[in-house]
């Protein structure tokens, strides 16, 4: 055991010293951001909870929005007007949202208009705005966020974001966007690691959060957690941190930590501080600005009823589409019904689609690819809940069209299932804007 412990102690120390992360950018150091591949959340973990927990969460969710309404969040009488140019989406959104006072952000009734496009905002333009904005803002290509170590759809704050100009205000803006989406009930096209949701709730990071950063390091911590004797490892409350310019700094986990040996008695404290250091290293300041922006929109006491997993569901929804739930909560108009040949072919086409293609279709029709935690029965329209709807419309030469304010798909009566499948795919994959009634 002594030899194993000594060996582990060396490996454990090397893990600290070999990890390269910029906590504070070294002077004269430059960075280039490497584009990351666009990924689908198709492989995302299941977010459905057992029935009792699900009922508790739904009760919390209803209570949360009742409190928001009672306190006047998003109710006006003033409007939070966002006039957005599609080709300058990030720039316009940043300028307008960052110019708002805390009162405007909390109380203003949201109204989004796209430059040069007619139509009133009954929900569709706002949904599309949050969809497109979150897809850009949280894209690792821009350098503020990066993909987790385990997949290519969940993101977390990037240590390299310290090189981005005006990054403090960009993270504050990111927090405000999260808050506005939450207040106005719009889901975001972004999935974050659990540590970010804990930060929004002012909860300490957990060991499982390290998995998203470094699975090997997390495994080492779990080994240490179960080890019977740690004194022989000769560990102290200090770690080595390598900066981007190659310099290695010793960072104490608490005052005087380099002189405090890790023992069985203080091992729990050591692990907690080590987890916090690993999760916050290089991103503590950026995360604080993001949290500050979020709390400028949403009172932290209001979201305190949720745990991190629940807040994730409120902000991002469930990434996996349940086709049976979708079909059970779809309405038909114009002569269509569940047993109509065209509708049968439609659902056969959906069965053939990949999860990513299904998400694209839902985004085409509703303005967002995120589905509420409660499922398709909770889809929102212009004046409240509105189910997914398919209406008979147009000639067989036409492509399907969508009305995002009403969650409605106008589907021509195609004569064959093959033609329906082709037209549906073409509309979903080639169309970049949405019909507005």
Tab-separated table of C-alpha atoms in Angstrom:
chain	number	residue	atom	x	y	z
A	1	UNK	CA	0.000	0.000	0.000
A	2	UNK	CA	2.897	2.347	0.809
A	3	UNK	CA	4.450	1.896	-2.668
A	4	UNK	CA	1.078	2.369	-4.370
A	5	UNK	CA	0.395	5.483	-2.296
A	6	UNK	CA	3.786	6.986	-3.118
A	7	UNK	CA	3.285	6.215	-6.821
A	8	UNK	CA	-0.162	7.774	-6.767
A	9	UNK	CA	1.240	10.831	-5.009
A	10	UNK	CA	3.704	11.379	-7.869
A	11	UNK	CA	1.045	10.833	-10.546
A	12	UNK	CA	-1.383	13.058	-8.665
A	13	UNK	CA	1.177	15.871	-8.547
A	14	UNK	CA	1.997	15.443	-12.233
A	15	UNK	CA	-1.664	15.796	-13.121
A	16	UNK	CA	-1.606	19.269	-11.595
A	17	UNK	CA	1.651	20.304	-13.214
A	18	UNK	CA	0.871	18.974	-16.698
A	19	UNK	CA	-2.459	20.726	-17.062
A	20	UNK	CA	-2.013	23.899	-19.099
A	21	UNK	CA	-4.673	26.541	-18.583
A	22	UNK	CA	-4.451	30.303	-18.592
A	23	UNK	CA	-5.680	31.740	-15.312
A	24	UNK	CA	-4.404	35.225	-16.131
A	25	UNK	CA	-3.228	35.869	-19.720
A	26	UNK	CA	0.518	36.344	-19.801
A	27	UNK	CA	1.646	39.665	-21.237
A	28	UNK	CA	2.373	39.552	-24.940
A	29	UNK	CA	0.534	36.265	-25.316
A	30	UNK	CA	-1.848	35.955	-28.249
A	31	UNK	CA	-4.509	33.401	-29.040
A	32	UNK	CA	-6.365	32.135	-32.053
A	33	UNK	CA	-9.725	30.486	-31.749
A	34	UNK	CA	-10.133	27.226	-33.633
A	35	UNK	CA	-13.659	26.685	-34.963
A	36	UNK	CA	-15.445	23.708	-33.434
A	37	UNK	CA	-17.772	21.482	-35.416
A	38	UNK	CA	-21.474	22.167	-35.265
A	39	UNK	CA	-23.003	19.362	-33.260
A	40	UNK	CA	-26.449	18.017	-32.604
A	41	UNK	CA	-27.742	17.229	-29.135
A	42	UNK	CA	-29.020	13.944	-30.501
A	43	UNK	CA	-26.806	11.917	-28.227
A	44	UNK	CA	-27.749	13.925	-25.162
A	45	UNK	CA	-28.498	12.192	-21.922
A	46	UNK	CA	-32.116	11.592	-20.990
A	47	UNK	CA	-33.568	14.374	-18.870
A	48	UNK	CA	-36.848	12.761	-17.970
A	49	UNK	CA	-37.270	12.239	-14.237
A	50	UNK	CA	-39.331	9.573	-12.461
A	51	UNK	CA	-42.980	10.541	-11.973
A	52	UNK	CA	-42.841	11.813	-8.343
A	53	UNK	CA	-39.816	14.049	-9.004
A	54	UNK	CA	-41.391	15.232	-12.243
A	55	UNK	CA	-44.578	16.287	-10.437
A	56	UNK	CA	-42.529	18.150	-7.828
A	57	UNK	CA	-40.598	19.965	-10.540
A	58	UNK	CA	-43.727	20.912	-12.464
A	59	UNK	CA	-45.228	22.339	-9.264
A	60	UNK	CA	-42.051	24.357	-8.709
A	61	UNK	CA	-42.183	25.606	-12.283
A	62	UNK	CA	-45.789	26.781	-11.972
A	63	UNK	CA	-45.022	28.489	-8.665
A	64	UNK	CA	-41.965	30.177	-10.172
A	65	UNK	CA	-43.891	31.733	-13.055
A	66	UNK	CA	-46.736	32.765	-10.746
A	67	UNK	CA	-44.191	34.632	-8.609
A	68	UNK	CA	-42.702	36.273	-11.687
A	69	UNK	CA	-46.146	37.423	-12.781
A	70	UNK	CA	-47.089	38.682	-9.320
A	71	UNK	CA	-43.898	40.752	-9.186
A	72	UNK	CA	-44.519	42.224	-12.633
A	73	UNK	CA	-41.694	40.513	-14.502
A	74	UNK	CA	-42.129	41.013	-18.253
A	75	UNK	CA	-45.582	42.544	-17.752
A	76	UNK	CA	-44.928	46.145	-18.785
A	77	UNK	CA	-46.452	48.670	-19.077
A	78	UNK	CA	-43.221	49.679	-20.809
A	79	UNK	CA	-41.830	47.645	-23.685
A	80	UNK	CA	-38.382	46.164	-24.119
A	81	UNK	CA	-38.068	46.808	-27.850
A	82	UNK	CA	-35.353	44.973	-29.759
A	83	UNK	CA	-34.925	46.034	-33.383
A	84	UNK	CA	-32.526	43.515	-34.888
A	85	UNK	CA	-30.741	43.276	-38.224
A	86	UNK	CA	-30.254	39.631	-39.114
A	87	UNK	CA	-26.778	40.243	-40.526
A	88	UNK	CA	-25.764	42.056	-37.300
A	89	UNK	CA	-27.596	39.891	-34.795
A	90	UNK	CA	-24.943	39.762	-32.052
A	91	UNK	CA	-23.947	43.396	-32.421
A	92	UNK	CA	-27.518	44.741	-32.305
A	93	UNK	CA	-28.596	42.481	-29.456
A	94	UNK	CA	-25.517	43.384	-27.393
A	95	UNK	CA	-25.931	47.118	-27.923
A	96	UNK	CA	-29.635	47.175	-27.065
A	97	UNK	CA	-29.672	44.723	-24.143
A	98	UNK	CA	-26.586	46.211	-22.511
A	99	UNK	CA	-28.095	49.708	-22.704
A	100	UNK	CA	-31.128	48.645	-20.636
A	101	UNK	CA	-31.571	49.433	-16.962
A	102	UNK	CA	-32.301	46.692	-14.468
A	103	UNK	CA	-35.942	47.834	-14.314
A	104	UNK	CA	-36.314	47.673	-18.101
A	105	UNK	CA	-34.849	44.179	-18.177
A	106	UNK	CA	-37.127	42.879	-15.433
A	107	UNK	CA	-40.402	44.674	-16.158
A	108	UNK	CA	-40.359	45.438	-19.889
A	109	UNK	CA	-42.695	43.535	-22.173
A	110	UNK	CA	-40.491	41.992	-24.837
A	111	UNK	CA	-41.046	43.033	-28.448
A	112	UNK	CA	-38.668	41.823	-31.176
A	113	UNK	CA	-38.776	43.173	-34.722
A	114	UNK	CA	-36.509	42.063	-37.547
A	115	UNK	CA	-35.220	44.878	-39.725
A	116	UNK	CA	-36.985	45.038	-43.088
A	117	UNK	CA	-39.525	42.338	-42.215
A	118	UNK	CA	-43.197	42.936	-41.662
A	119	UNK	CA	-45.109	41.282	-38.866
A	120	UNK	CA	-46.090	41.711	-35.250
A	121	UNK	CA	-44.368	39.888	-32.424
A	122	UNK	CA	-46.939	37.424	-31.133
A	123	UNK	CA	-44.142	35.166	-29.934
A	124	UNK	CA	-42.633	33.826	-33.148
A	125	UNK	CA	-40.033	36.581	-33.744
A	126	UNK	CA	-38.969	36.491	-30.091
A	127	UNK	CA	-38.600	32.712	-30.156
A	128	UNK	CA	-36.564	32.910	-33.334
A	129	UNK	CA	-34.454	35.699	-31.823
A	130	UNK	CA	-33.472	33.623	-28.785
A	131	UNK	CA	-32.890	30.576	-30.969
A	132	UNK	CA	-30.549	32.367	-33.381
A	133	UNK	CA	-28.859	34.488	-30.716
A	134	UNK	CA	-28.082	31.561	-28.431
A	135	UNK	CA	-26.817	29.515	-31.366
A	136	UNK	CA	-24.258	32.255	-32.097
A	137	UNK	CA	-23.457	33.623	-28.647
A	138	UNK	CA	-22.708	30.239	-27.080
A	139	UNK	CA	-20.963	28.803	-30.136
A	140	UNK	CA	-17.343	27.886	-29.249
A	141	UNK	CA	-16.269	29.489	-32.541
A	142	UNK	CA	-16.491	32.927	-30.903
A	143	UNK	CA	-14.164	32.022	-28.058
A	144	UNK	CA	-16.332	32.751	-25.004
A	145	UNK	CA	-17.344	29.120	-24.478
A	146	UNK	CA	-15.862	25.729	-25.335
A	147	UNK	CA	-17.195	22.200	-25.602
A	148	UNK	CA	-16.956	19.960	-22.571
A	149	UNK	CA	-14.471	17.092	-22.500
A	150	UNK	CA	-17.226	14.492	-22.900
A	151	UNK	CA	-19.210	15.610	-25.953
A	152	UNK	CA	-19.666	18.268	-28.619
A	153	UNK	CA	-22.965	19.793	-27.580
A	154	UNK	CA	-22.605	20.877	-23.933
A	155	UNK	CA	-20.474	23.969	-23.387
A	156	UNK	CA	-18.845	25.789	-20.501
A	157	UNK	CA	-16.888	29.009	-20.059
A	158	UNK	CA	-13.570	28.832	-21.900
A	159	UNK	CA	-10.374	29.844	-20.075
A	160	UNK	CA	-9.198	31.287	-23.392
A	161	UNK	CA	-12.085	33.774	-23.279
A	162	UNK	CA	-9.733	36.028	-21.331
A	163	UNK	CA	-8.228	36.926	-24.709
A	164	UNK	CA	-11.574	38.148	-26.114
A	165	UNK	CA	-11.900	41.927	-26.211
A	166	UNK	CA	-14.326	43.315	-23.642
A	167	UNK	CA	-15.001	39.763	-22.409
A	168	UNK	CA	-16.369	40.921	-19.042
A	169	UNK	CA	-19.233	42.745	-20.730
A	170	UNK	CA	-19.829	39.888	-23.142
A	171	UNK	CA	-20.261	37.486	-20.238
A	172	UNK	CA	-22.514	39.963	-18.465
A	173	UNK	CA	-24.518	40.145	-21.690
A	174	UNK	CA	-24.649	36.326	-21.821
A	175	UNK	CA	-26.093	36.276	-18.307
A	176	UNK	CA	-28.708	38.858	-19.242
A	177	UNK	CA	-29.719	36.774	-22.271
A	178	UNK	CA	-30.173	33.718	-20.034
A	179	UNK	CA	-32.276	35.779	-17.633
A	180	UNK	CA	-34.467	37.297	-20.347
A	181	UNK	CA	-35.116	33.892	-21.919
A	182	UNK	CA	-36.108	32.531	-18.509
A	183	UNK	CA	-38.418	35.442	-17.648
A	184	UNK	CA	-40.205	35.407	-21.003
A	185	UNK	CA	-40.411	31.618	-21.235
A	186	UNK	CA	-38.234	31.038	-24.288
A	187	UNK	CA	-35.918	28.043	-24.512
A	188	UNK	CA	-32.342	28.464	-25.683
A	189	UNK	CA	-30.477	26.529	-28.348
A	190	UNK	CA	-27.634	25.842	-25.930
A	191	UNK	CA	-26.794	23.133	-23.431
A	192	UNK	CA	-24.371	23.968	-20.639
A	193	UNK	CA	-22.417	21.771	-18.275
A	194	UNK	CA	-24.013	21.385	-14.865
A	195	UNK	CA	-21.372	23.590	-13.194
A	196	UNK	CA	-22.760	26.688	-14.917
A	197	UNK	CA	-26.237	26.094	-13.535
A	198	UNK	CA	-24.764	25.638	-10.064
A	199	UNK	CA	-22.974	28.965	-10.494
A	200	UNK	CA	-26.252	30.680	-11.445
A	201	UNK	CA	-27.747	29.318	-8.214
A	202	UNK	CA	-24.661	30.300	-6.175
A	203	UNK	CA	-24.100	26.634	-5.317
A	204	UNK	CA	-20.592	25.208	-4.864
A	205	UNK	CA	-19.249	23.003	-7.672
A	206	UNK	CA	-19.456	19.226	-7.257
A	207	UNK	CA	-17.060	16.434	-8.116
A	208	UNK	CA	-19.233	15.410	-11.062
A	209	UNK	CA	-18.578	18.853	-12.600
A	210	UNK	CA	-14.909	17.948	-12.992
A	211	UNK	CA	-15.887	15.091	-15.332
A	212	UNK	CA	-16.894	17.652	-17.972
A	213	UNK	CA	-13.406	19.186	-17.780
A	214	UNK	CA	-11.055	16.237	-17.267
A	215	UNK	CA	-12.315	12.702	-16.727
A	216	UNK	CA	-8.865	11.420	-15.725
A	217	UNK	CA	-8.459	14.121	-13.103
A	218	UNK	CA	-11.961	13.381	-11.776
A	219	UNK	CA	-11.089	9.677	-11.512
A	220	UNK	CA	-8.005	10.605	-9.481
A	221	UNK	CA	-10.144	12.635	-7.100
A	222	UNK	CA	-12.536	9.725	-6.665
A	223	UNK	CA	-9.599	7.434	-5.898
A	224	UNK	CA	-8.407	9.878	-3.285
A	225	UNK	CA	-11.930	10.146	-1.883
A	226	UNK	CA	-12.013	6.408	-1.205
A	227	UNK	CA	-8.367	6.028	-0.145
A	228	UNK	CA	-7.963	4.836	3.451
A	229	UNK	CA	-4.733	6.672	4.210
A	230	UNK	CA	-3.766	9.975	2.618
A	231	UNK	CA	-1.005	11.094	4.971
A	232	UNK	CA	1.566	8.968	3.115
A	233	UNK	CA	0.796	10.840	-0.135
A	234	UNK	CA	2.478	13.945	1.323
A	235	UNK	CA	-0.099	16.275	-0.206
A	236	UNK	CA	-0.651	19.862	0.960
A	237	UNK	CA	-3.348	22.463	0.395
A	238	UNK	CA	-1.471	23.856	-2.614
A	239	UNK	CA	-1.411	23.037	-6.332
A	240	UNK	CA	0.831	23.853	-9.272
A	241	UNK	CA	-0.716	25.862	-12.102
A	242	UNK	CA	0.923	26.257	-15.501
A	243	UNK	CA	0.142	29.462	-17.420
A	244	UNK	CA	-0.108	29.835	-21.173
A	245	UNK	CA	3.390	31.324	-21.351
A	246	UNK	CA	4.891	28.238	-19.690
A	247	UNK	CA	5.375	29.660	-16.226
A	248	UNK	CA	4.340	27.469	-13.300
A	249	UNK	CA	2.788	29.081	-10.242
A	250	UNK	CA	2.003	27.542	-6.895
A	251	UNK	CA	-1.528	28.369	-5.821
A	252	UNK	CA	-2.654	27.811	-2.262
A	253	UNK	CA	-6.114	26.365	-1.798
A	254	UNK	CA	-6.404	28.325	1.448
A	255	UNK	CA	-4.187	30.810	3.305
A	256	UNK	CA	-0.940	29.121	4.311
A	257	UNK	CA	-2.010	26.013	2.407
A	258	UNK	CA	1.478	25.025	1.302
A	259	UNK	CA	2.271	24.281	4.954
A	260	UNK	CA	-0.954	22.376	5.708
A	261	UNK	CA	-0.663	18.627	5.176
A	262	UNK	CA	-3.658	16.665	3.903
A	263	UNK	CA	-4.836	14.125	6.464
A	264	UNK	CA	-7.832	11.884	6.874
A	265	UNK	CA	-9.381	14.534	9.108
A	266	UNK	CA	-9.194	17.371	6.565
A	267	UNK	CA	-9.433	15.280	3.366
A	268	UNK	CA	-13.058	16.284	2.732
A	269	UNK	CA	-12.156	19.973	2.925
A	270	UNK	CA	-9.166	19.389	0.640
A	271	UNK	CA	-11.303	17.652	-2.001
A	272	UNK	CA	-13.944	20.395	-1.894
A	273	UNK	CA	-11.323	23.099	-2.391
A	274	UNK	CA	-9.596	21.083	-5.099
A	275	UNK	CA	-12.871	20.625	-6.977
A	276	UNK	CA	-13.619	24.366	-6.754
A	277	UNK	CA	-10.107	25.198	-7.952
A	278	UNK	CA	-10.356	22.858	-10.948
A	279	UNK	CA	-13.827	24.020	-11.980
A	280	UNK	CA	-13.107	27.738	-11.534
A	281	UNK	CA	-9.516	27.795	-12.701
A	282	UNK	CA	-9.122	30.330	-15.468
A	283	UNK	CA	-12.860	31.107	-15.588
A	284	UNK	CA	-13.820	32.384	-12.116
A	285	UNK	CA	-13.908	36.035	-13.136
A	286	UNK	CA	-15.787	35.391	-16.381
A	287	UNK	CA	-18.328	33.179	-14.611
A	288	UNK	CA	-18.918	35.853	-11.986
A	289	UNK	CA	-19.747	38.415	-14.669
A	290	UNK	CA	-22.157	35.964	-16.313
A	291	UNK	CA	-23.888	35.293	-12.993
A	292	UNK	CA	-24.037	39.017	-12.282
A	293	UNK	CA	-25.772	39.661	-15.614
A	294	UNK	CA	-28.253	36.849	-14.947
A	295	UNK	CA	-29.154	38.261	-11.525
A	296	UNK	CA	-29.667	41.719	-13.023
A	297	UNK	CA	-32.694	40.191	-14.744
A	298	UNK	CA	-33.841	37.502	-12.288
A	299	UNK	CA	-33.828	37.873	-8.515
A	300	UNK	CA	-31.648	35.002	-7.233
A	301	UNK	CA	-34.200	34.303	-4.507
A	302	UNK	CA	-36.779	33.397	-7.162
A	303	UNK	CA	-34.633	30.758	-8.879
A	304	UNK	CA	-33.403	29.414	-5.543
A	305	UNK	CA	-36.296	26.937	-5.472
A	306	UNK	CA	-34.653	24.930	-8.288
A	307	UNK	CA	-31.632	22.687	-8.113
A	308	UNK	CA	-29.036	22.751	-10.911
A	309	UNK	CA	-30.647	19.952	-12.912
A	310	UNK	CA	-34.074	21.583	-12.745
A	311	UNK	CA	-32.721	24.970	-13.805
A	312	UNK	CA	-31.104	23.261	-16.778
A	313	UNK	CA	-34.497	21.929	-17.856
A	314	UNK	CA	-36.167	25.331	-17.453
A	315	UNK	CA	-33.541	27.116	-19.562
A	316	UNK	CA	-32.722	24.527	-22.234
A	317	UNK	CA	-35.613	22.040	-22.202
A	318	UNK	CA	-35.235	18.393	-23.148
A	319	UNK	CA	-32.896	17.715	-26.112
A	320	UNK	CA	-34.362	14.337	-27.113
A	321	UNK	CA	-37.619	14.424	-29.068
A	322	UNK	CA	-40.345	11.984	-28.067
A	323	UNK	CA	-42.170	11.247	-31.345
A	324	UNK	CA	-45.112	9.543	-29.610
A	325	UNK	CA	-45.606	12.600	-27.383
A	326	UNK	CA	-45.283	14.845	-30.446
A	327	UNK	CA	-47.977	12.937	-32.347
A	328	UNK	CA	-50.316	12.769	-29.362
A	329	UNK	CA	-50.149	16.551	-29.013
A	330	UNK	CA	-50.626	17.555	-32.664
A	331	UNK	CA	-53.795	19.185	-34.007
A	332	UNK	CA	-55.011	19.049	-37.621
A	333	UNK	CA	-56.916	21.560	-39.759
A	334	UNK	CA	-58.243	21.972	-43.300
A	335	UNK	CA	-59.530	18.419	-43.626
A	336	UNK	CA	-56.497	16.619	-42.268
A	337	UNK	CA	-56.870	14.108	-39.430
A	338	UNK	CA	-54.706	11.447	-37.809
A	339	UNK	CA	-55.852	8.730	-40.245
A	340	UNK	CA	-55.509	10.861	-43.400
A	341	UNK	CA	-53.010	9.321	-45.885
A	342	UNK	CA	-50.904	12.508	-46.024
A	343	UNK	CA	-50.688	12.620	-42.218
A	344	UNK	CA	-49.785	8.915	-42.053
A	345	UNK	CA	-46.998	9.600	-44.572
A	346	UNK	CA	-45.908	12.634	-42.548
A	347	UNK	CA	-45.354	10.567	-39.402
A	348	UNK	CA	-43.653	7.849	-41.424
A	349	UNK	CA	-41.259	10.528	-42.672
A	350	UNK	CA	-40.660	11.682	-39.088
A	351	UNK	CA	-39.838	8.090	-38.101
A	352	UNK	CA	-37.211	8.015	-40.852
A	353	UNK	CA	-35.697	11.338	-39.817
A	354	UNK	CA	-32.666	11.460	-37.565
A	355	UNK	CA	-33.106	13.255	-34.242
A	356	UNK	CA	-31.242	16.238	-35.712
A	357	UNK	CA	-33.634	16.429	-38.664
A	358	UNK	CA	-36.596	16.232	-36.289
A	359	UNK	CA	-35.128	19.086	-34.259
A	360	UNK	CA	-34.730	21.126	-37.440
A	361	UNK	CA	-38.359	20.534	-38.386
A	362	UNK	CA	-39.569	21.588	-34.938
A	363	UNK	CA	-37.372	24.695	-35.176
A	364	UNK	CA	-38.754	25.410	-38.673
A	365	UNK	CA	-42.330	25.329	-37.390
A	366	UNK	CA	-42.020	26.778	-33.871
A	367	UNK	CA	-38.920	28.979	-34.080
A	368	UNK	CA	-36.886	26.874	-31.663
A	369	UNK	CA	-35.672	23.292	-31.549
A	370	UNK	CA	-35.941	23.120	-27.751
A	371	UNK	CA	-38.968	21.374	-26.276
A	372	UNK	CA	-40.308	22.226	-22.800
A	373	UNK	CA	-39.597	19.731	-20.043
A	374	UNK	CA	-43.306	18.825	-19.939
A	375	UNK	CA	-43.194	17.844	-23.623
A	376	UNK	CA	-45.161	18.962	-26.678
A	377	UNK	CA	-48.293	19.626	-24.632
A	378	UNK	CA	-46.510	22.673	-23.175
A	379	UNK	CA	-45.548	24.324	-26.491
A	380	UNK	CA	-46.248	28.061	-26.352
A	381	UNK	CA	-47.910	30.126	-29.071
A	382	UNK	CA	-48.669	33.817	-29.427
A	383	UNK	CA	-51.194	33.984	-26.569
A	384	UNK	CA	-50.325	31.016	-24.408
A	385	UNK	CA	-50.176	27.240	-24.874
A	386	UNK	CA	-50.641	26.155	-28.481
A	387	UNK	CA	-50.112	22.654	-29.811
A	388	UNK	CA	-48.145	21.735	-32.901
A	389	UNK	CA	-50.602	21.982	-35.815
A	390	UNK	CA	-50.634	20.669	-39.400
A	391	UNK	CA	-53.005	22.378	-41.852
A	392	UNK	CA	-53.848	21.410	-45.416
A	393	UNK	CA	-52.677	24.188	-47.718
A	394	UNK	CA	-51.281	24.867	-51.186
A	395	UNK	CA	-50.600	22.874	-54.306
A	396	UNK	CA	-48.448	19.801	-54.680
A	397	UNK	CA	-45.722	21.899	-56.354
A	398	UNK	CA	-45.378	24.044	-53.216
A	399	UNK	CA	-42.970	23.575	-50.345
A	400	UNK	CA	-44.375	23.340	-46.814
A	401	UNK	CA	-44.441	26.674	-45.007
A	402	UNK	CA	-44.484	27.549	-41.310
A	403	UNK	CA	-46.109	30.099	-38.993
A	404	UNK	CA	-43.939	30.278	-35.889
A	405	UNK	CA	-46.383	32.445	-33.918
A	406	UNK	CA	-48.930	29.655	-34.110
A	407	UNK	CA	-46.734	26.525	-34.236
A	408	UNK	CA	-48.439	25.668	-37.507
A	409	UNK	CA	-47.104	23.752	-40.497
A	410	UNK	CA	-48.907	24.326	-43.799
A	411	UNK	CA	-48.560	20.988	-45.589
A	412	UNK	CA	-49.693	20.539	-49.223
A	413	UNK	CA	-51.591	17.311	-50.093
A	414	UNK	CA	-48.694	15.521	-51.743
A	415	UNK	CA	-49.776	12.473	-53.804
A	416	UNK	CA	-47.009	10.091	-52.691
A	417	UNK	CA	-45.037	9.471	-49.476
A	418	UNK	CA	-41.767	9.852	-51.407
A	419	UNK	CA	-42.661	13.343	-52.608
A	420	UNK	CA	-43.790	14.383	-49.124
A	421	UNK	CA	-40.501	13.170	-47.619
A	422	UNK	CA	-38.454	15.040	-50.250
A	423	UNK	CA	-40.396	18.308	-49.924
A	424	UNK	CA	-40.336	18.188	-46.138
A	425	UNK	CA	-36.577	17.647	-46.057
A	426	UNK	CA	-36.026	20.407	-48.627
A	427	UNK	CA	-38.110	22.896	-46.653
A	428	UNK	CA	-36.383	22.068	-43.372
A	429	UNK	CA	-32.807	22.040	-44.671
A	430	UNK	CA	-32.936	24.885	-47.187
A	431	UNK	CA	-35.198	27.460	-45.509
A	432	UNK	CA	-33.516	30.040	-43.261
A	433	UNK	CA	-36.427	32.349	-42.429
A	434	UNK	CA	-39.888	31.718	-41.096
A	435	UNK	CA	-43.378	32.698	-42.205
A	436	UNK	CA	-45.002	35.245	-39.908
A	437	UNK	CA	-48.700	35.872	-39.722
